[in-house]
Amino acid sequence: MEDLEKREKAFDMNFSSSSSSSSNSTPLVVRDDLMTAIMKNVITVTLCLSINYINATLVYTFIRHEIFKMNPRYILYIHLVINDIILMTLLTLIQVLSYIIYTLHVWLCIIFLIFGLSANFNNPMTLAFMAIECYVAVCFPLRHSQIITVKKTYILIALIWLISAQSVLPDIFVSLARERLDFFQSRVYCHRKYIFRIPGIHEKDTIFNGVLMVSVWLTLIYTYFKILFTAKSASADAKKARNTVLLHSFQLMLSMLTYVDNPISTGLTILFPQSVPAIRFSVAMILNVMPRLISPLVYGIRDKEFRKYLKRYLVCKS
């Protein structure tokens, strides 16, 4: 395993909260040659700019029209899109910096981790609350406008960020108490396991991930079947809501791909030890980047109101 550690590449786009055992130093890695490094960074930056352009267009569409800003469903959706923008920007920034300067100041990496880890946990919870909104709309249509309001939606988004922050804030406080102050001014490879050198952090993350994922999946399953029973004898809107919850489940599975990044990378590395850089780059592209593209496109194209304005703004028409 020590030999595999030395083969690891200076690129890790994993913001998942799962981490391996603590290490006191930045690992020795085999760097890509110049042309390979340029090619990989061009691919990543191009994908980032393309996905963020689409997402930014969705956010612009939302801001420009009151019909979206007054609808809790669209507010939650745009929150999902903004989280994808944050994740894509940070993932790309860390990769590019890892090729240019390799190590970052600990305090800067902590800032990246706060936003990256929080945004990563935000998506599953946002999907769960979007499913609840569909459930209320179908099963309690007369009370929907009272139960789900714009003000409550923004309070809910603040609560989502507060819960997500608990995945990283306790680690920061413990590190502040345990580490010397000069450690936060030192430079390390920007990965969670080299920043938070805390015993038992892996077990804590496993419990946090498990509780969150089980809660979200139970919410989706419950809302789906409640809507399913309603849809048997109700209007087409109920059937559309049922399909929407299925879509949320699909998006959740895409979000959960980040949690299998490390196991897949480790397994492929053991099978193909000579191709570690290519494995880590390919796994990162498939599991971390591509889901950021699929989710906004599915919603942007599927929703009639969004589609009407999105086509106009994507080609910069007034």
mmCIF file of C-alpha atoms in Angstrom:
data_model
loop_
_atom_site.group_PDB
_atom_site.id
_atom_site.type_symbol
_atom_site.label_atom_id
_atom_site.label_comp_id
_atom_site.label_asym_id
_atom_site.label_seq_id
_atom_site.Cartn_x
_atom_site.Cartn_y
_atom_site.Cartn_z
ATOM 1 C CA MET A 1 0.000 0.000 0.000
ATOM 2 C CA GLU A 2 2.930 2.313 0.675
ATOM 3 C CA ASP A 3 4.072 1.804 -2.899
ATOM 4 C CA LEU A 4 0.577 2.649 -4.160
ATOM 5 C CA GLU A 5 0.559 5.798 -2.067
ATOM 6 C CA LYS A 6 3.730 6.950 -3.819
ATOM 7 C CA ARG A 7 2.120 6.353 -7.179
ATOM 8 C CA GLU A 8 -0.844 8.560 -6.467
ATOM 9 C CA LYS A 9 -1.170 11.559 -8.709
ATOM 10 C CA ALA A 10 -1.318 15.183 -7.640
ATOM 11 C CA PHE A 11 -4.941 15.390 -8.503
ATOM 12 C CA ASP A 12 -7.804 14.439 -6.287
ATOM 13 C CA MET A 13 -11.205 15.913 -6.995
ATOM 14 C CA ASN A 14 -12.829 14.049 -4.152
ATOM 15 C CA PHE A 15 -14.968 16.270 -1.898
ATOM 16 C CA SER A 16 -16.710 13.314 -0.416
ATOM 17 C CA SER A 17 -16.624 13.168 3.316
ATOM 18 C CA SER A 18 -15.245 9.655 3.399
ATOM 19 C CA SER A 19 -11.543 9.701 4.202
ATOM 20 C CA SER A 20 -8.776 7.267 4.907
ATOM 21 C CA SER A 21 -6.376 7.135 7.801
ATOM 22 C CA SER A 22 -4.617 10.296 8.930
ATOM 23 C CA SER A 23 -1.236 11.291 7.624
ATOM 24 C CA ASN A 24 1.224 13.830 8.963
ATOM 25 C CA SER A 25 2.737 14.843 5.671
ATOM 26 C CA THR A 26 1.911 15.458 2.051
ATOM 27 C CA PRO A 27 2.362 12.276 -0.003
ATOM 28 C CA LEU A 28 5.069 11.748 -2.558
ATOM 29 C CA VAL A 29 3.400 11.460 -5.952
ATOM 30 C CA VAL A 30 4.254 10.766 -9.559
ATOM 31 C CA ARG A 31 3.403 13.802 -11.665
ATOM 32 C CA ASP A 32 2.088 13.683 -15.233
ATOM 33 C CA ASP A 33 4.302 14.842 -18.051
ATOM 34 C CA LEU A 34 3.686 18.346 -19.385
ATOM 35 C CA MET A 35 1.497 17.435 -22.377
ATOM 36 C CA THR A 36 -0.661 15.037 -20.342
ATOM 37 C CA ALA A 37 -1.103 17.637 -17.609
ATOM 38 C CA ILE A 38 -2.101 20.298 -20.142
ATOM 39 C CA MET A 39 -4.576 17.954 -21.851
ATOM 40 C CA LYS A 40 -6.246 16.944 -18.586
ATOM 41 C CA ASN A 41 -6.535 20.515 -17.382
ATOM 42 C CA VAL A 42 -7.932 21.703 -20.716
ATOM 43 C CA ILE A 43 -10.591 18.954 -20.582
ATOM 44 C CA THR A 44 -11.511 19.764 -16.984
ATOM 45 C CA VAL A 45 -11.599 23.545 -17.445
ATOM 46 C CA THR A 46 -13.646 23.217 -20.656
ATOM 47 C CA LEU A 47 -16.188 20.991 -18.915
ATOM 48 C CA CYS A 48 -16.321 23.349 -15.940
ATOM 49 C CA LEU A 49 -16.930 26.424 -18.104
ATOM 50 C CA SER A 50 -19.576 24.631 -20.179
ATOM 51 C CA ILE A 51 -21.483 23.255 -17.188
ATOM 52 C CA ASN A 52 -21.230 26.510 -15.241
ATOM 53 C CA TYR A 53 -22.436 28.453 -18.290
ATOM 54 C CA ILE A 54 -25.577 26.320 -18.460
ATOM 55 C CA ASN A 55 -26.099 26.562 -14.717
ATOM 56 C CA ALA A 56 -25.461 30.310 -14.688
ATOM 57 C CA THR A 57 -28.052 30.687 -17.458
ATOM 58 C CA LEU A 58 -30.574 28.846 -15.282
ATOM 59 C CA VAL A 59 -29.785 31.144 -12.345
ATOM 60 C CA TYR A 60 -30.090 34.204 -14.619
ATOM 61 C CA THR A 61 -33.442 32.952 -15.890
ATOM 62 C CA PHE A 62 -34.619 32.503 -12.314
ATOM 63 C CA ILE A 63 -33.532 36.008 -11.267
ATOM 64 C CA ARG A 64 -35.094 37.735 -14.277
ATOM 65 C CA HIS A 65 -38.633 36.402 -13.830
ATOM 66 C CA GLU A 66 -40.917 36.788 -10.824
ATOM 67 C CA ILE A 67 -42.849 33.659 -11.753
ATOM 68 C CA PHE A 68 -39.846 31.624 -10.618
ATOM 69 C CA LYS A 69 -38.860 33.690 -7.585
ATOM 70 C CA MET A 70 -42.340 33.344 -6.078
ATOM 71 C CA ASN A 71 -42.468 29.550 -6.484
ATOM 72 C CA PRO A 72 -40.831 27.451 -3.696
ATOM 73 C CA ARG A 73 -40.270 24.595 -6.129
ATOM 74 C CA TYR A 74 -38.087 26.735 -8.394
ATOM 75 C CA ILE A 75 -36.281 28.247 -5.397
ATOM 76 C CA LEU A 76 -35.238 24.778 -4.245
ATOM 77 C CA TYR A 77 -34.221 23.839 -7.764
ATOM 78 C CA ILE A 78 -32.032 26.922 -8.165
ATOM 79 C CA HIS A 79 -30.449 26.130 -4.812
ATOM 80 C CA LEU A 80 -29.528 22.760 -6.328
ATOM 81 C CA VAL A 81 -28.019 24.502 -9.357
ATOM 82 C CA ILE A 82 -26.009 26.969 -7.239
ATOM 83 C CA ASN A 83 -24.542 24.071 -5.266
ATOM 84 C CA ASP A 84 -23.435 22.461 -8.536
ATOM 85 C CA ILE A 85 -21.753 25.726 -9.571
ATOM 86 C CA ILE A 86 -19.863 25.862 -6.252
ATOM 87 C CA LEU A 87 -18.770 22.229 -6.531
ATOM 88 C CA MET A 88 -17.640 22.479 -10.164
ATOM 89 C CA THR A 89 -15.696 25.690 -9.521
ATOM 90 C CA LEU A 90 -13.897 24.315 -6.465
ATOM 91 C CA LEU A 91 -13.147 20.942 -8.032
ATOM 92 C CA THR A 92 -11.620 22.568 -11.097
ATOM 93 C CA LEU A 93 -9.739 25.192 -9.090
ATOM 94 C CA ILE A 94 -8.140 22.596 -6.820
ATOM 95 C CA GLN A 95 -7.137 20.411 -9.761
ATOM 96 C CA VAL A 96 -5.514 23.281 -11.667
ATOM 97 C CA LEU A 97 -3.712 24.531 -8.549
ATOM 98 C CA SER A 98 -2.491 20.990 -7.795
ATOM 99 C CA TYR A 99 -0.702 20.983 -11.158
ATOM 100 C CA ILE A 100 0.686 24.515 -10.866
ATOM 101 C CA ILE A 101 1.822 24.768 -7.234
ATOM 102 C CA TYR A 102 0.742 21.365 -5.878
ATOM 103 C CA THR A 103 0.485 22.420 -2.202
ATOM 104 C CA LEU A 104 -1.760 25.073 -0.661
ATOM 105 C CA HIS A 105 -1.824 26.864 2.666
ATOM 106 C CA VAL A 106 -3.829 24.896 5.212
ATOM 107 C CA TRP A 107 -6.096 27.858 6.019
ATOM 108 C CA LEU A 108 -6.973 28.273 2.311
ATOM 109 C CA CYS A 109 -7.689 24.581 1.910
ATOM 110 C CA ILE A 110 -9.986 24.709 4.959
ATOM 111 C CA ILE A 111 -12.028 27.455 3.270
ATOM 112 C CA PHE A 112 -12.334 25.304 0.141
ATOM 113 C CA LEU A 113 -13.399 22.305 2.236
ATOM 114 C CA ILE A 114 -16.051 24.256 4.136
ATOM 115 C CA PHE A 115 -17.850 25.273 0.951
ATOM 116 C CA GLY A 116 -17.110 22.084 -0.987
ATOM 117 C CA LEU A 117 -18.212 19.604 1.667
ATOM 118 C CA SER A 118 -21.255 21.667 2.614
ATOM 119 C CA ALA A 119 -22.381 21.991 -1.018
ATOM 120 C CA ASN A 120 -21.844 18.257 -1.500
ATOM 121 C CA PHE A 121 -24.186 17.441 1.398
ATOM 122 C CA ASN A 122 -26.689 20.135 0.395
ATOM 123 C CA ASN A 123 -27.784 18.366 -2.772
ATOM 124 C CA PRO A 124 -29.267 15.192 -1.198
ATOM 125 C CA MET A 125 -31.171 17.219 1.406
ATOM 126 C CA THR A 126 -32.462 19.651 -1.228
ATOM 127 C CA LEU A 127 -33.725 16.717 -3.319
ATOM 128 C CA ALA A 128 -35.510 15.303 -0.273
ATOM 129 C CA PHE A 129 -37.286 18.597 0.417
ATOM 130 C CA MET A 130 -38.212 18.942 -3.261
ATOM 131 C CA ALA A 131 -39.880 15.523 -2.997
ATOM 132 C CA ILE A 132 -41.755 16.681 0.116
ATOM 133 C CA GLU A 133 -42.934 19.763 -1.781
ATOM 134 C CA CYS A 134 -44.333 17.511 -4.543
ATOM 135 C CA TYR A 135 -45.997 15.325 -1.929
ATOM 136 C CA VAL A 136 -47.715 18.303 -0.284
ATOM 137 C CA ALA A 137 -48.796 19.681 -3.676
ATOM 138 C CA VAL A 138 -50.483 16.398 -4.617
ATOM 139 C CA CYS A 139 -51.829 15.138 -1.294
ATOM 140 C CA PHE A 140 -52.739 18.514 0.268
ATOM 141 C CA PRO A 141 -53.419 20.785 -2.725
ATOM 142 C CA LEU A 142 -55.717 23.183 -0.830
ATOM 143 C CA ARG A 143 -53.171 23.734 1.933
ATOM 144 C CA HIS A 144 -50.067 23.734 -0.264
ATOM 145 C CA SER A 145 -49.756 27.518 -0.420
ATOM 146 C CA GLN A 146 -49.997 27.706 3.370
ATOM 147 C CA ILE A 147 -47.607 24.865 4.175
ATOM 148 C CA ILE A 148 -44.979 25.623 1.513
ATOM 149 C CA THR A 149 -44.272 29.369 1.369
ATOM 150 C CA VAL A 150 -41.382 31.393 -0.060
ATOM 151 C CA LYS A 151 -40.291 32.549 3.392
ATOM 152 C CA LYS A 152 -40.310 28.997 4.792
ATOM 153 C CA THR A 153 -38.339 27.827 1.767
ATOM 154 C CA TYR A 154 -35.510 30.292 2.390
ATOM 155 C CA ILE A 155 -35.480 29.348 6.083
ATOM 156 C CA LEU A 156 -35.272 25.716 5.005
ATOM 157 C CA ILE A 157 -32.292 26.459 2.746
ATOM 158 C CA ALA A 158 -30.505 28.138 5.675
ATOM 159 C CA LEU A 159 -31.235 25.038 7.773
ATOM 160 C CA ILE A 160 -29.813 22.796 5.032
ATOM 161 C CA TRP A 161 -26.542 24.768 5.051
ATOM 162 C CA LEU A 162 -26.421 24.615 8.842
ATOM 163 C CA ILE A 163 -26.809 20.819 8.860
ATOM 164 C CA SER A 164 -24.276 20.358 6.059
ATOM 165 C CA ALA A 165 -21.738 22.498 7.877
ATOM 166 C CA GLN A 166 -21.785 20.017 10.758
ATOM 167 C CA SER A 167 -19.872 17.603 8.523
ATOM 168 C CA VAL A 168 -16.792 19.843 8.646
ATOM 169 C CA LEU A 169 -17.103 22.515 11.384
ATOM 170 C CA PRO A 170 -16.498 20.100 14.310
ATOM 171 C CA ASP A 171 -13.316 18.932 12.570
ATOM 172 C CA ILE A 172 -12.135 22.529 12.264
ATOM 173 C CA PHE A 173 -12.764 23.262 15.954
ATOM 174 C CA VAL A 174 -10.956 20.086 17.030
ATOM 175 C CA SER A 175 -8.027 20.918 14.748
ATOM 176 C CA LEU A 176 -7.811 24.437 16.181
ATOM 177 C CA ALA A 177 -7.592 22.911 19.652
ATOM 178 C CA ARG A 178 -5.063 20.185 18.732
ATOM 179 C CA GLU A 179 -2.777 21.718 16.106
ATOM 180 C CA ARG A 180 -0.110 24.373 16.527
ATOM 181 C CA LEU A 181 -0.946 27.707 14.930
ATOM 182 C CA ASP A 182 1.980 27.477 12.517
ATOM 183 C CA PHE A 183 0.361 24.340 11.039
ATOM 184 C CA PHE A 184 -2.405 26.493 9.513
ATOM 185 C CA GLN A 185 0.253 28.621 7.788
ATOM 186 C CA SER A 186 2.067 25.582 6.403
ATOM 187 C CA ARG A 187 1.506 24.140 2.926
ATOM 188 C CA VAL A 188 0.038 20.701 2.269
ATOM 189 C CA TYR A 189 -1.677 18.812 -0.516
ATOM 190 C CA CYS A 190 -5.304 19.972 -0.325
ATOM 191 C CA HIS A 191 -7.136 16.843 0.756
ATOM 192 C CA ARG A 192 -9.223 16.391 3.844
ATOM 193 C CA LYS A 193 -7.105 13.615 5.350
ATOM 194 C CA TYR A 194 -4.017 15.841 5.332
ATOM 195 C CA ILE A 195 -5.861 18.789 6.907
ATOM 196 C CA PHE A 196 -7.860 17.123 9.690
ATOM 197 C CA ARG A 197 -5.430 14.719 11.375
ATOM 198 C CA ILE A 198 -7.969 13.569 13.939
ATOM 199 C CA PRO A 199 -8.343 10.031 15.341
ATOM 200 C CA GLY A 200 -11.760 8.533 14.641
ATOM 201 C CA ILE A 201 -12.689 11.016 11.901
ATOM 202 C CA HIS A 202 -13.407 8.205 9.428
ATOM 203 C CA GLU A 203 -15.938 6.592 11.783
ATOM 204 C CA LYS A 204 -17.596 9.952 12.445
ATOM 205 C CA ASP A 205 -17.917 10.638 8.706
ATOM 206 C CA THR A 206 -19.326 7.168 8.073
ATOM 207 C CA ILE A 207 -22.043 7.690 10.668
ATOM 208 C CA PHE A 208 -22.887 11.170 9.349
ATOM 209 C CA ASN A 209 -23.073 9.926 5.752
ATOM 210 C CA GLY A 210 -25.154 6.899 6.729
ATOM 211 C CA VAL A 211 -27.712 8.857 8.754
ATOM 212 C CA LEU A 212 -28.058 11.472 6.013
ATOM 213 C CA MET A 213 -28.444 9.009 3.150
ATOM 214 C CA VAL A 214 -30.901 6.766 5.014
ATOM 215 C CA SER A 215 -33.019 9.791 5.962
ATOM 216 C CA VAL A 216 -33.077 11.092 2.384
ATOM 217 C CA TRP A 217 -33.890 7.708 0.844
ATOM 218 C CA LEU A 218 -36.695 7.050 3.349
ATOM 219 C CA THR A 219 -38.139 10.463 2.503
ATOM 220 C CA LEU A 220 -38.054 9.764 -1.231
ATOM 221 C CA ILE A 221 -39.559 6.283 -0.861
ATOM 222 C CA TYR A 222 -42.343 7.507 1.443
ATOM 223 C CA THR A 223 -43.296 10.460 -0.770
ATOM 224 C CA TYR A 224 -43.173 8.333 -3.923
ATOM 225 C CA PHE A 225 -45.619 5.720 -2.634
ATOM 226 C CA LYS A 226 -47.951 8.311 -1.122
ATOM 227 C CA ILE A 227 -48.058 10.098 -4.482
ATOM 228 C CA LEU A 228 -48.377 6.761 -6.291
ATOM 229 C CA PHE A 229 -51.530 5.822 -4.377
ATOM 230 C CA THR A 230 -52.952 9.294 -4.967
ATOM 231 C CA ALA A 231 -52.111 9.166 -8.680
ATOM 232 C CA LYS A 232 -54.202 6.029 -9.225
ATOM 233 C CA SER A 233 -57.410 7.982 -8.883
ATOM 234 C CA ALA A 234 -56.282 11.574 -9.383
ATOM 235 C CA SER A 235 -55.346 13.924 -12.185
ATOM 236 C CA ALA A 236 -52.358 13.904 -14.496
ATOM 237 C CA ASP A 237 -50.618 16.367 -12.148
ATOM 238 C CA ALA A 238 -50.290 13.602 -9.553
ATOM 239 C CA LYS A 239 -48.724 11.285 -12.106
ATOM 240 C CA LYS A 240 -46.331 14.048 -13.101
ATOM 241 C CA ALA A 241 -45.395 14.518 -9.430
ATOM 242 C CA ARG A 242 -44.749 10.780 -9.128
ATOM 243 C CA ASN A 243 -42.371 10.949 -12.107
ATOM 244 C CA THR A 244 -40.707 13.978 -10.532
ATOM 245 C CA VAL A 245 -39.952 12.033 -7.346
ATOM 246 C CA LEU A 246 -38.468 9.246 -9.478
ATOM 247 C CA LEU A 247 -36.300 11.881 -11.110
ATOM 248 C CA HIS A 248 -35.213 13.042 -7.653
ATOM 249 C CA SER A 249 -34.197 9.459 -6.859
ATOM 250 C CA PHE A 250 -32.125 9.350 -10.038
ATOM 251 C CA GLN A 251 -30.434 12.624 -9.105
ATOM 252 C CA LEU A 252 -29.761 11.319 -5.618
ATOM 253 C CA MET A 253 -28.028 8.259 -7.053
ATOM 254 C CA LEU A 254 -25.871 10.602 -9.130
ATOM 255 C CA SER A 255 -25.049 12.629 -6.019
ATOM 256 C CA MET A 256 -24.111 9.445 -4.146
ATOM 257 C CA LEU A 257 -21.482 8.590 -6.759
ATOM 258 C CA THR A 258 -19.068 10.902 -4.932
ATOM 259 C CA TYR A 259 -19.206 8.546 -1.940
ATOM 260 C CA VAL A 260 -17.836 5.614 -3.961
ATOM 261 C CA ASP A 261 -14.992 7.621 -5.497
ATOM 262 C CA ASN A 262 -12.313 6.332 -3.103
ATOM 263 C CA PRO A 263 -13.332 2.612 -3.125
ATOM 264 C CA ILE A 264 -13.486 2.521 -6.935
ATOM 265 C CA SER A 265 -10.172 4.375 -7.316
ATOM 266 C CA THR A 266 -8.473 2.097 -4.787
ATOM 267 C CA GLY A 267 -9.817 -1.081 -6.419
ATOM 268 C CA LEU A 268 -8.764 -0.038 -9.930
ATOM 269 C CA THR A 269 -5.361 1.095 -8.623
ATOM 270 C CA ILE A 270 -4.724 -2.365 -7.167
ATOM 271 C CA LEU A 271 -5.702 -3.992 -10.480
ATOM 272 C CA PHE A 272 -3.790 -1.525 -12.682
ATOM 273 C CA PRO A 273 -0.954 -0.051 -10.577
ATOM 274 C CA GLN A 274 0.799 1.398 -13.637
ATOM 275 C CA SER A 275 -2.192 3.556 -14.599
ATOM 276 C CA VAL A 276 -2.892 5.415 -11.361
ATOM 277 C CA PRO A 277 -2.999 8.966 -12.847
ATOM 278 C CA ALA A 278 -5.330 7.913 -15.670
ATOM 279 C CA ILE A 279 -7.572 5.986 -13.252
ATOM 280 C CA ARG A 280 -7.952 8.858 -10.804
ATOM 281 C CA PHE A 281 -8.640 11.359 -13.580
ATOM 282 C CA SER A 282 -11.230 9.130 -15.298
ATOM 283 C CA VAL A 283 -13.003 8.245 -12.050
ATOM 284 C CA ALA A 284 -13.114 11.897 -11.030
ATOM 285 C CA MET A 285 -14.572 12.938 -14.390
ATOM 286 C CA ILE A 286 -17.263 10.250 -14.357
ATOM 287 C CA LEU A 287 -18.260 10.334 -10.687
ATOM 288 C CA ASN A 288 -17.795 14.012 -9.804
ATOM 289 C CA VAL A 289 -18.127 16.083 -12.969
ATOM 290 C CA MET A 290 -20.693 14.397 -15.215
ATOM 291 C CA PRO A 291 -23.526 14.370 -12.589
ATOM 292 C CA ARG A 292 -23.162 18.152 -12.401
ATOM 293 C CA LEU A 293 -24.089 18.315 -16.107
ATOM 294 C CA ILE A 294 -26.971 15.834 -16.142
ATOM 295 C CA SER A 295 -29.046 17.272 -13.295
ATOM 296 C CA PRO A 296 -29.538 20.850 -14.596
ATOM 297 C CA LEU A 297 -30.148 19.670 -18.150
ATOM 298 C CA VAL A 298 -32.849 17.223 -17.051
ATOM 299 C CA TYR A 299 -34.741 19.920 -15.153
ATOM 300 C CA GLY A 300 -34.054 22.733 -17.592
ATOM 301 C CA ILE A 301 -35.360 20.737 -20.544
ATOM 302 C CA ARG A 302 -38.189 18.953 -18.706
ATOM 303 C CA ASP A 303 -39.850 22.033 -17.200
ATOM 304 C CA LYS A 304 -41.940 23.918 -19.775
ATOM 305 C CA GLU A 305 -41.592 27.336 -18.129
ATOM 306 C CA PHE A 306 -37.827 27.050 -17.750
ATOM 307 C CA ARG A 307 -37.405 25.618 -21.231
ATOM 308 C CA LYS A 308 -39.247 28.550 -22.775
ATOM 309 C CA TYR A 309 -36.786 31.092 -21.345
ATOM 310 C CA LEU A 310 -33.706 28.875 -21.281
ATOM 311 C CA LYS A 311 -33.564 28.482 -25.062
ATOM 312 C CA ARG A 312 -33.676 32.249 -25.380
ATOM 313 C CA TYR A 313 -30.892 33.001 -22.910
ATOM 314 C CA LEU A 314 -28.571 30.156 -23.913
ATOM 315 C CA VAL A 315 -28.175 31.775 -27.320
ATOM 316 C CA CYS A 316 -28.086 35.283 -25.816
ATOM 317 C CA LYS A 317 -31.346 36.455 -27.344
ATOM 318 C CA SER A 318 -33.202 39.297 -25.659
#
